[in-house]
Amino acid sequence: MEKKKFFSAKNVTGIAVLLALVIFLQAVLGAIKIGATSFSLVLVPIVLGGLLFGMGTGAFLGFAFGLITFIYGVTGADPFTAILFNDHPLLTALTCFGKGTAAGFCGGFIYKLLHRKNELVGVFAAAAIVPIVNTGLFILGALLMSDTLSANFVADGTTVIYFLVIGCAGVNFLVEFAVNLLAAPAIHRVIGIIRKGRK
């Protein structure tokens, strides 16, 4: 009964719309770079998917985000990921897929834990955790490929940690975190409208 309800036409359509948004935002706007990597507006529909349809949908949308990033790296469209892939194909794949999938899952999970006590707190917490997990796992994965980073990106006199936290992920994370928090009230409103429509 639950499966039938989940795979209703409305739910499938909603997930398809969010997937299209993820693909568009990552494929088109992912070209906007801050430092070596691009920042991700794609995290907003991933949060929304996890809140509306659950952890599995958040993870699925995060996986789609990782797939696009990985494809861009394999094809050379994203030079940073391409260099990592050339030296560490398996670690690059695990990082691309793992960070997005885990971020989407965690957003849905945090919301599920908190929304019954306070809906708005649940939305803000989910919106905050997604960029934290995404960036945290990116840094962790990249540290495992520090030899490649040192050889190609790290300037003399600095360290891999400095490059990752300040030069690579730092500004991106702040932008993504701010965008998600600014979008949280709109996400909260969308959830309310959709839930009214389901009744």
N, CA and C of each residue as an Amber inpcrd file, in Angstrom:
protein
   597
   0.8340000  -1.2100000   0.0000000   0.0000000   0.0000000   0.0000000
   0.8700000   1.2620000   0.0000000   1.9000000   1.2540000   0.8650000
   2.7970000   2.4020000   0.9360000   3.5460000   2.5980000  -0.3820000
   4.0060000   1.4700000  -0.9720000   4.7500000   1.5780000  -2.2280000
   3.8710000   2.1580000  -3.3180000   2.6150000   1.6760000  -3.3660000
   1.6880000   2.1730000  -4.3690000   1.4750000   3.6740000  -4.1890000
   1.3320000   4.0940000  -2.9330000   1.1310000   5.5050000  -2.6310000
   2.3600000   6.3210000  -3.0260000   3.5580000   5.8060000  -2.7130000
   4.7830000   6.5340000  -3.0380000   4.9360000   6.7030000  -4.5450000
   4.6390000   5.6490000  -5.3100000   4.8070000   5.7000000  -6.7570000
   3.5520000   6.2100000  -7.4620000   2.8510000   7.1240000  -6.8190000
   1.6980000   7.7600000  -7.4550000   2.1870000   8.6890000  -8.5620000
   1.2750000   9.0570000  -9.4510000   1.6330000   9.9320000 -10.5840000
   2.1890000  11.2670000 -10.0920000   1.5780000  11.8020000  -9.0140000
   2.0530000  13.0880000  -8.4790000   3.4800000  12.9930000  -7.9610000
   3.7690000  11.9230000  -7.2150000   5.1180000  11.7520000  -6.6640000
   6.1480000  11.5510000  -7.7600000   5.8360000  10.6810000  -8.7110000
   6.7790000  10.4190000  -9.8100000   7.0320000  11.6930000 -10.6090000
   5.9680000  12.4660000 -10.8520000   6.1240000  13.7330000 -11.5780000
   6.9780000  14.7140000 -10.7850000   6.7190000  14.8030000  -9.4870000
   7.5000000  15.7050000  -8.6400000   8.9730000  15.3440000  -8.6180000
   9.2730000  14.0590000  -8.4930000  10.6700000  13.6040000  -8.4750000
  11.3200000  13.8640000  -9.8280000  10.5610000  13.6480000 -10.9190000
  11.0990000  13.8840000 -12.2690000  11.4410000  15.3620000 -12.4720000
  10.5920000  16.2460000 -11.9540000  10.8500000  17.6930000 -12.0610000
  12.1170000  18.0580000 -11.2920000  12.2560000  17.5160000 -10.0800000
  13.4550000  17.7930000  -9.2760000  14.7080000  17.2260000  -9.9350000
  14.5950000  16.0390000 -10.5320000  15.7340000  15.4430000 -11.2430000
  16.1400000  16.3220000 -12.4200000  15.1580000  16.8300000 -13.1590000
  15.4510000  17.7300000 -14.2830000  16.1590000  18.9900000 -13.7970000
  15.7270000  19.5060000 -12.6390000  16.3760000  20.6820000 -12.0490000
  17.8230000  20.3870000 -11.6720000  18.0440000  19.2080000 -11.0600000
  19.3980000  18.7990000 -10.6800000  20.2860000  18.7350000 -11.9200000
  19.7930000  18.0990000 -12.9630000  20.5670000  17.9560000 -14.2010000
  20.8680000  19.3200000 -14.8020000  19.8500000  20.1780000 -14.8830000
  20.0370000  21.5110000 -15.4660000  21.0320000  22.3390000 -14.6580000
  20.8070000  22.4020000 -13.3500000  21.6580000  23.2550000 -12.5080000
  23.1060000  22.7910000 -12.4990000  23.3180000  21.4710000 -12.4870000
  24.6860000  20.9780000 -12.4550000  25.3440000  21.0440000 -13.8320000
  24.5980000  20.6760000 -14.8650000  25.1690000  20.6400000 -16.2150000
  25.4230000  22.0390000 -16.7690000  24.5180000  22.9770000 -16.4870000
  24.6340000  24.3200000 -17.0600000  25.3700000  25.2740000 -16.1190000
  24.8840000  25.3750000 -14.8770000  25.4830000  26.3400000 -13.9510000
  26.7250000  25.8000000 -13.2580000  26.9790000  24.4940000 -13.3780000
  28.1860000  23.9100000 -12.7980000  29.4630000  24.4320000 -13.4330000
  29.3120000  25.1080000 -14.5730000  30.4780000  25.6820000 -15.2530000
  30.9910000  26.9380000 -14.5610000  30.1810000  27.4990000 -13.6390000
  30.6100000  28.7090000 -12.9080000  31.5920000  28.2860000 -11.8240000
  32.8220000  28.7320000 -11.9550000  33.8800000  28.2910000 -11.0440000
  34.2090000  29.3550000 -10.0050000  34.4930000  28.8730000  -8.8090000
  35.1230000  29.7000000  -7.7780000  36.3810000  28.9380000  -7.3960000
  37.5310000  29.4320000  -7.8360000  38.7710000  28.6740000  -7.6360000
  38.7970000  27.4810000  -8.5770000  39.2450000  26.3430000  -8.0600000
  39.4040000  25.1590000  -8.9050000  38.0930000  24.4360000  -9.1640000
  37.1080000  24.6140000  -8.2950000  35.8690000  23.8570000  -8.4130000
  34.6630000  24.7830000  -8.5540000  33.5470000  24.2190000  -9.0020000
  32.3210000  25.0030000  -9.1620000  31.4650000  24.8980000  -7.9040000
  30.6480000  25.9360000  -7.6760000  29.7170000  25.8380000  -6.5560000
  28.3910000  25.2760000  -7.0660000  27.6040000  24.7280000  -6.1690000
  26.4430000  23.9350000  -6.5690000  25.1290000  24.5150000  -6.0750000
  24.3790000  25.1390000  -6.9810000  23.0000000  25.5150000  -6.6720000
  22.1150000  24.2710000  -6.6500000  22.6570000  23.1780000  -7.1740000
  21.9440000  21.9100000  -7.2720000  21.5560000  21.3490000  -5.8950000
  22.1890000  21.8320000  -4.8480000  21.8800000  21.3150000  -3.5200000
  20.4680000  21.6870000  -3.0630000  19.9040000  22.7620000  -3.6030000
  18.5520000  23.1840000  -3.2090000  17.5010000  22.1490000  -3.6300000
  17.4500000  21.7220000  -4.9200000  16.4660000  20.6760000  -5.2480000
  16.7460000  19.3390000  -4.5670000  18.0030000  19.0760000  -4.2390000
  18.3160000  17.8430000  -3.4960000  17.6950000  17.9110000  -2.1020000
  17.8130000  19.0620000  -1.4440000  17.1790000  19.2530000  -0.1320000
  15.6670000  19.0780000  -0.2640000  15.0930000  19.7390000  -1.2490000
  13.6380000  19.6970000  -1.4370000  13.1560000  18.2640000  -1.6720000
  13.9010000  17.5070000  -2.4730000  13.5350000  16.1140000  -2.7360000
  13.5560000  15.2670000  -1.4780000  14.5750000  15.4550000  -0.6590000
  14.6820000  14.7010000   0.5850000  13.5820000  15.0410000   1.5680000
  13.1600000  16.3060000   1.5780000  12.1150000  16.7430000   2.4990000
  10.7320000  16.2910000   2.0460000  10.4940000  16.3720000   0.7490000
   9.1660000  16.0310000   0.2300000   8.9380000  14.5270000   0.1110000
   9.9770000  13.8080000  -0.3310000   9.7790000  12.3990000  -0.6970000
  10.6130000  11.4190000   0.1310000  11.4350000  11.9330000   1.0370000
  12.1740000  11.0580000   1.9250000  13.6440000  10.9100000   1.5930000
  14.3260000  10.2130000   2.4770000  15.7890000  10.0440000   2.3920000
  16.2200000   9.3770000   1.0910000  15.4500000   8.3760000   0.6430000
  15.8080000   7.6600000  -0.5800000  15.8170000   8.5690000  -1.7850000
  14.8380000   9.4580000  -1.8700000  14.7880000  10.3970000  -2.9940000
  15.9150000  11.4080000  -2.8980000  16.1960000  11.8920000  -1.6850000
  17.3270000  12.7990000  -1.5090000  18.6220000  12.1420000  -1.9620000
  18.8110000  10.8740000  -1.5780000  20.0120000  10.1290000  -1.9830000
  20.0550000   9.9410000  -3.4970000  18.9080000   9.6360000  -4.1090000
  18.8260000   9.4520000  -5.5630000  19.2060000  10.7330000  -6.3070000
  18.6640000  11.8560000  -5.8620000  18.9950000  13.1370000  -6.5060000
  20.4620000  13.4960000  -6.2900000  20.9810000  13.1900000  -5.0940000
  22.4050000  13.4180000  -4.8340000  23.2780000  12.5410000  -5.7100000
  22.8360000  11.3020000  -5.9500000  23.5600000  10.3890000  -6.8370000
  23.5850000  10.9490000  -8.2610000  22.4530000  11.5020000  -8.7140000
  22.3940000  12.1030000 -10.0560000  23.3710000  13.2730000 -10.1680000
  23.4480000  14.0830000  -9.1210000  24.4150000  15.1860000  -9.0540000
  25.8400000  14.6480000  -9.1720000  26.1350000  13.5730000  -8.4250000
  27.4640000  12.9600000  -8.4900000  27.7690000  12.3740000  -9.8510000
  26.7560000  11.7910000 -10.4900000  26.9430000  11.1950000 -11.8210000
  27.3420000  12.2450000 -12.8410000  26.6850000  13.3940000 -12.8120000
  27.0260000  14.4700000 -13.7570000  28.4370000  14.9690000 -13.5030000
  28.7770000  15.1660000 -12.2330000  30.1400000  15.6020000 -11.8910000
  31.1620000  14.5960000 -12.3920000  30.8780000  13.3140000 -12.1980000
  31.7830000  12.2490000 -12.6250000  31.9210000  12.2280000 -14.1470000
  30.8060000  12.3410000 -14.8560000  30.8470000  12.3480000 -16.3280000
  31.6720000  13.5250000 -16.8290000  31.4920000  14.6800000 -16.2060000
  32.2740000  15.8560000 -16.6000000  33.7670000  15.6190000 -16.3800000
  34.0910000  14.9060000 -15.3040000  35.4970000  14.5980000 -15.0420000
  36.0680000  13.6150000 -16.0450000  35.3190000  12.5560000 -16.3350000
  35.7820000  11.5230000 -17.2730000  35.9700000  12.0990000 -18.6730000
  35.0690000  12.9920000 -19.0840000  35.1400000  13.5550000 -20.4370000
  36.1000000  14.7400000 -20.5300000  36.5650000  15.2360000 -19.3850000
  37.4770000  16.3760000 -19.3940000  36.7730000  17.7190000 -19.3580000
  35.4420000  17.7190000 -19.2840000  34.7030000  18.9800000 -19.2290000
  34.9790000  19.7280000 -17.9250000  35.2950000  18.9920000 -16.8740000
  35.7070000  19.5900000 -15.5990000  37.1740000  19.2200000 -15.3850000
  38.1000000  20.1500000 -15.6890000  39.5290000  19.8300000 -15.6280000
  40.0090000  19.3480000 -14.2570000  39.4740000  19.9240000 -13.1800000
  39.8900000  19.5330000 -11.8300000  39.5710000  18.0550000 -11.5800000
  38.3270000  17.6700000 -11.8380000  37.9230000  16.2770000 -11.6330000
  38.6420000  15.3570000 -12.6080000  38.8820000  15.8430000 -13.8170000
  39.5770000  15.0320000 -14.8270000  40.9860000  14.6620000 -14.3680000
  41.6960000  15.6130000 -13.7720000  43.0570000  15.3420000 -13.2890000
  43.0250000  14.3210000 -12.1600000  42.0620000  14.4790000 -11.2410000
  41.9300000  13.4960000 -10.1680000  41.5900000  12.1140000 -10.7310000
  40.6910000  12.0770000 -11.7030000  40.2680000  10.8070000 -12.3010000
  41.4200000  10.0970000 -13.0010000  42.2710000  10.8470000 -13.6760000
  43.4040000  10.2450000 -14.3910000  44.3390000   9.4940000 -13.4470000
  44.5420000  10.0450000 -12.2450000  45.4450000   9.4150000 -11.2800000
  44.7370000   8.4330000 -10.3450000  43.4830000   8.7330000 -10.0070000
  42.7480000   7.9440000  -9.0160000  41.3040000   7.7110000  -9.4740000
  41.0890000   6.8770000 -10.4860000  39.7160000   6.7100000 -11.0030000
  38.7160000   6.2050000  -9.9640000  39.0990000   5.2230000  -9.1670000
  38.1660000   4.6540000  -8.1950000  37.8420000   5.6470000  -7.0790000
  38.8670000   6.2910000  -6.5380000  38.6430000   7.2730000  -5.4740000
  37.8320000   8.4720000  -5.9680000  38.0790000   8.8740000  -7.2100000
  37.3090000   9.9850000  -7.7870000  35.8440000   9.6060000  -7.9160000
  35.5850000   8.3860000  -8.3980000  34.2030000   7.9110000  -8.5260000
  33.5230000   7.8470000  -7.1600000  34.2160000   7.2670000  -6.1690000
  33.6430000   7.1630000  -4.8260000  33.3540000   8.5380000  -4.2310000
  34.2350000   9.4890000  -4.4710000  34.0380000  10.8410000  -3.9480000
  32.8610000  11.5230000  -4.6360000  32.8130000  11.4540000  -5.9600000
  31.7180000  12.0960000  -6.7080000  30.3660000  11.5320000  -6.3040000
  30.2520000  10.2190000  -6.3210000  28.9640000   9.5920000  -6.0190000
  28.6500000   9.6260000  -4.5220000  29.6740000   9.4070000  -3.7000000
  29.4570000   9.3110000  -2.2600000  29.0070000  10.6110000  -1.6320000
  29.6300000  11.7200000  -2.0100000  29.3170000  12.9940000  -1.3460000
  27.8910000  13.4440000  -1.6490000  27.4770000  13.3520000  -2.9000000
  26.1210000  13.7750000  -3.2620000  25.0560000  12.8750000  -2.6690000
  25.2900000  11.5510000  -2.7830000  24.3140000  10.5830000  -2.2640000
  24.1520000  10.7360000  -0.7550000  25.2720000  10.8140000  -0.0320000
  25.2190000  10.9480000   1.4240000  24.5880000  12.2730000   1.8380000
  24.8910000  13.3450000   1.1060000  24.3200000  14.6540000   1.4410000
  22.8010000  14.6340000   1.3040000  22.3070000  14.0740000   0.1950000
  20.8650000  13.9900000  -0.0090000  20.1810000  13.1250000   1.0330000
  20.8000000  12.0100000   1.3620000  20.2530000  11.1130000   2.3840000
  20.1960000  11.8100000   3.7410000  21.2880000  12.4650000   4.1080000
  21.3620000  13.1290000   5.4220000  20.3500000  14.2570000   5.5450000
  20.1170000  15.0080000   4.4490000  19.1130000  16.0680000   4.4840000
  17.7380000  15.5060000   4.8130000  17.3580000  14.4250000   4.1270000
  16.0760000  13.7860000   4.3910000  15.9980000  13.2090000   5.7920000
  17.1130000  12.6430000   6.2640000  17.1530000  12.0220000   7.5880000
  16.9960000  13.0550000   8.7040000  17.7420000  14.1550000   8.6020000
  17.6670000  15.2140000   9.6240000  16.2580000  15.8060000   9.6740000
  15.6820000  16.0090000   8.4950000  14.3200000  16.5470000   8.4480000
  13.3330000  15.5920000   9.1130000  13.4760000  14.3120000   8.8090000
  12.5860000  13.3000000   9.4000000  12.6860000  13.3070000  10.9280000
  13.8900000  13.5030000  11.4490000  14.0940000  13.5340000  12.8990000
  13.4540000  14.7500000  13.5650000  13.4810000  15.8830000  12.8730000
  13.1320000  17.1420000  13.5290000  11.7780000  17.7290000  13.1600000
  11.2220000  17.3930000  12.0020000  10.0870000  18.1700000  11.4950000
   8.8240000  18.0560000  12.3430000   8.6510000  16.9530000  13.0680000
   7.4320000  16.8250000  13.8880000   7.4960000  17.7260000  15.1140000
   8.7060000  17.9660000  15.5960000   8.8600000  18.8640000  16.7480000
   8.7370000  20.3250000  16.3020000   9.3900000  20.6410000  15.1930000
   9.3290000  22.0000000  14.6520000   9.6570000  21.9360000  13.1640000
   8.6420000  22.1660000  12.3480000   8.7790000  22.0520000  10.8800000
   9.8740000  22.9710000  10.3300000   9.8510000  24.2330000  10.7470000
  10.8080000  25.2000000  10.2080000  12.2370000  24.8510000  10.6240000
  12.4260000  24.4410000  11.8640000  13.7560000  24.0180000  12.3300000
  14.2310000  22.8220000  11.5090000  13.3320000  21.8870000  11.2430000
  13.6740000  20.7220000  10.4270000  14.1380000  21.1150000   9.0400000
  13.4490000  22.0790000   8.4230000  13.8180000  22.5450000   7.0800000
  15.1890000  23.2170000   7.1040000  15.3980000  24.1200000   8.0740000
  16.6910000  24.8230000   8.1530000  17.8370000  23.8540000   8.4420000
  17.5970000  22.8940000   9.3340000  18.6410000  21.9220000   9.6670000
  19.0060000  21.0690000   8.4460000  17.9920000  20.6430000   7.6970000
  18.2410000  19.8480000   6.4920000  18.9850000  20.6770000   5.4470000
  18.5500000  21.9310000   5.2700000  19.2080000  22.8120000   4.2940000
  20.6660000  23.0540000   4.6690000  20.9660000  23.0860000   5.9630000
  22.3430000  23.3130000   6.4250000  23.2020000  22.0600000   6.2930000
  22.6300000  20.8950000   6.6170000  23.4420000  19.6720000   6.6610000
  23.8860000  19.2170000   5.2770000  23.0740000  19.4930000   4.2470000
  23.4120000  19.0110000   2.9010000  24.7430000  19.5960000   2.4000000
  24.9610000  20.9160000   2.4180000  26.2750000  21.4130000   1.9910000
  27.4160000  21.0110000   2.9270000  27.1210000  20.8510000   4.2330000
  28.1680000  20.4270000   5.1690000  28.6680000  19.0270000   4.8110000
  27.7330000  18.0900000   4.5910000  28.1220000  16.7170000   4.2360000
  28.7840000  16.6820000   2.8680000  28.2110000  17.4020000   1.8990000
  28.7620000  17.4200000   0.5470000  30.2130000  17.9050000   0.5460000
  30.4580000  19.0380000   1.2110000  31.8100000  19.6030000   1.2490000
  32.7400000  18.7690000   2.1130000  32.2470000  18.2880000   3.2410000
  33.0780000  17.4810000   4.1370000  33.5780000  16.2110000   3.4570000
  32.6920000  15.5190000   2.7450000  33.1050000  14.2880000   2.0600000
  33.9830000  14.5800000   0.8420000  33.7520000  15.7420000   0.2110000
  34.6500000  16.1510000  -0.8780000  36.0690000  16.3350000  -0.3450000
  36.2100000  17.0460000   0.7800000  37.5400000  17.2850000   1.3550000
  38.1820000  15.9630000   1.7790000  37.4000000  15.1030000   2.4140000
  37.9240000  13.8010000   2.8340000  38.4040000  12.9860000   1.6350000
  37.5800000  12.9180000   0.5920000  37.9670000  12.1800000  -0.6150000
  39.1940000  12.7830000  -1.2750000  39.2260000  14.1050000  -1.3490000
  40.3660000  14.7840000  -1.9820000  41.6580000  14.5680000  -1.1950000
  41.5480000  14.5070000   0.1400000  42.7450000  14.2520000   0.9580000
  43.3690000  12.8960000   0.6320000  42.5320000  11.9350000   0.2650000
  43.0550000  10.6160000  -0.1170000  43.7810000  10.6570000  -1.4620000
  43.6090000  11.7760000  -2.1700000  44.2960000  11.9700000  -3.4600000
  45.2650000  13.1410000  -3.3770000  45.8260000  13.3420000  -2.1750000
  46.6700000  14.5230000  -1.9360000  47.9270000  14.5460000  -2.7940000
  48.4110000  13.3740000  -3.2250000  49.5910000  13.3610000  -4.0930000
  49.3080000  14.0890000  -5.4050000  48.1300000  13.8470000  -5.9710000
  47.7460000  14.5030000  -7.2280000  47.5100000  15.9870000  -7.0120000
  46.8740000  16.3310000  -5.9070000  46.6420000  17.7450000  -5.6110000
  47.9630000  18.4800000  -5.4390000  48.8990000  17.8780000  -4.7230000
  50.2130000  18.5070000  -4.5000000  50.9420000  18.7350000  -5.8160000
  50.8660000  17.7500000  -6.7040000  51.5950000  17.8370000  -7.9710000
  50.9770000  18.8300000  -8.9460000  49.6710000  19.0640000  -8.8420000
  48.9940000  19.8630000  -9.8690000  48.3940000  21.1840000  -9.4040000
  48.0740000  21.2950000  -8.1290000  47.3080000  22.4660000  -7.6980000
  47.9070000  23.2510000  -6.5400000  48.6790000  22.6000000  -5.6960000
  49.1500000  23.2530000  -4.4720000  50.4070000  24.0670000  -4.7540000
  50.3310000  25.3560000  -4.4410000  51.4690000  26.2430000  -4.6670000
  52.5520000  25.9880000  -3.6310000  53.7810000  26.3310000  -4.0000000
  54.9030000  26.1900000  -3.0600000  54.6400000  27.0130000  -1.8010000
  54.9720000  26.4180000  -0.6710000  54.8070000  27.1230000   0.6000000
  53.4410000  26.9460000   1.2310000  52.5160000  26.2580000   0.5350000
  51.2030000  25.9870000   1.1330000  51.0350000  24.4720000   1.2820000
  49.9330000  24.0790000   1.8880000  49.6710000  22.6570000   2.1070000
  48.4000000  22.2330000   1.3770000  48.2070000  20.9340000   1.2700000
  46.9920000  20.3950000   0.6400000  45.7570000  20.8420000   1.4260000
  45.8490000  20.8000000   2.7610000  44.7150000  21.2210000   3.6020000
  44.3640000  22.6740000   3.3170000  45.3600000  23.5330000   3.2510000
  45.1220000  24.9490000   2.9650000  44.4490000  25.1050000   1.6120000
  44.9750000  24.4080000   0.5980000  44.3980000  24.4860000  -0.7370000
  42.9320000  24.0580000  -0.7290000  42.6340000  22.9360000  -0.0530000
  41.2730000  22.4060000  -0.0570000  40.3060000  23.3070000   0.7060000
  40.7180000  23.6940000   1.9160000  39.7970000  24.4340000   2.7840000
  39.6690000  25.8930000   2.3650000  40.7690000  26.5260000   2.0000000
  40.7350000  27.9510000   1.6580000  40.5950000  28.1670000   0.1560000
  41.4800000  27.5570000  -0.6060000  41.5210000  27.8310000  -2.0440000
  40.5010000  27.0910000  -2.8730000  40.0290000  25.9520000  -2.3900000
  39.1850000  25.1040000  -3.2220000  37.7430000  25.0450000  -2.7200000
  37.5500000  24.5740000  -1.5240000  36.1890000  24.3240000  -1.0280000
  35.6360000  25.4410000  -0.1540000  36.4910000  26.2570000   0.4240000
  36.0490000  27.2330000   1.4220000  35.0040000  28.2050000   0.9360000
  35.3240000  28.9650000  -0.1250000  34.3870000  29.9630000  -0.6460000
  33.1580000  29.2680000  -1.2230000  33.3890000  28.1610000  -1.9300000
  32.2790000  27.3980000  -2.5030000  31.3060000  26.9660000  -1.4120000
  31.8720000  26.4380000  -0.3210000  31.0250000  25.9820000   0.7780000
  30.2050000  27.1380000   1.3410000  30.8340000  28.2850000   1.5640000
  30.1240000  29.4360000   2.1310000  28.9850000  29.8830000   1.2160000
  29.2470000  29.8860000  -0.1090000  28.2030000  30.2660000  -1.0720000
  27.0580000  29.2580000  -1.0310000  27.3970000  27.9600000  -1.0870000
  26.3730000  26.9060000  -1.0780000  25.5700000  26.9250000   0.2230000
  26.2610000  27.0990000   1.3350000  25.6120000  27.1280000   2.6430000
  24.6460000  28.3070000   2.7250000  25.1160000  29.4870000   2.2800000
  24.2730000  30.6910000   2.3120000  23.0590000  30.5400000   1.3980000
  23.2780000  30.0100000   0.1920000  22.1670000  29.8160000  -0.7530000
  21.1210000  28.8820000  -0.1580000  21.5670000  27.7880000   0.4460000
  20.6290000  26.8300000   1.0340000  19.8370000  27.4450000   2.1870000
  20.5130000  28.1970000   3.0440000  19.8110000  28.8270000   4.1680000
  18.8460000  29.9060000   3.6920000  19.2560000  30.6610000   2.6670000
  18.3590000  31.6820000   2.1110000  17.1480000  31.0470000   1.4300000
  17.3570000  29.8460000   0.8580000  16.2580000  29.1510000   0.1770000
  15.3430000  28.4210000   1.1420000  15.7910000  28.2050000   2.3910000
  15.0200000  27.4030000   3.3460000  13.5910000  27.9110000   3.5720000
  13.3640000  29.2310000   3.7600000  11.9690000  29.6770000   3.9300000
  11.0980000  29.3610000   2.7080000  11.6740000  29.5040000   1.4920000
  10.9220000  29.1790000   0.2720000  10.6430000  27.6830000   0.2020000
  11.6130000  26.8610000   0.6100000  11.4210000  25.4060000   0.6410000
  10.3020000  25.0580000   1.6150000  10.3170000  25.7130000   2.7780000
   9.2790000  25.4930000   3.7890000   7.8930000  25.8270000   3.2260000
   7.8200000  26.9140000   2.5010000   6.5380000  27.3390000   1.8990000
   6.0800000  26.3380000   0.8340000   7.0000000  25.8990000  -0.0130000
   6.6690000  24.9240000  -1.0640000   6.1370000  23.6410000  -0.4470000
   6.7890000  23.1720000   0.6240000   6.3420000  21.9490000   1.3040000
   4.9130000  22.1180000   1.8170000   4.6240000  23.2760000   2.4130000
   3.2790000  23.5410000   2.9180000   2.2330000  23.5280000   1.8070000
   2.5450000  24.1540000   0.6860000   1.6180000  24.2060000  -0.4550000
   1.3660000  22.8070000  -1.0080000   2.4380000  22.0340000  -1.1770000
   2.2970000  20.6740000  -1.7360000   1.5040000  19.7790000  -0.7800000
   1.7520000  19.9190000   0.5020000   1.0080000  19.0840000   1.4660000
  -0.4810000  19.4230000   1.4820000  -0.8080000  20.6930000   1.3350000
  -2.2250000  21.0890000   1.2540000  -2.8680000  20.4840000   0.0110000
  -2.1040000  20.4760000  -1.0910000  -2.6210000  19.9110000  -2.3330000
  -2.8430000  18.4170000  -2.2780000  -2.1090000  17.7360000  -1.3960000
  -2.2510000  16.2800000  -1.2660000  -3.4870000  15.8930000  -0.4580000
  -3.9830000  16.8190000   0.3630000  -5.1150000  16.5030000   1.2500000
  -6.4310000  16.4510000   0.4630000
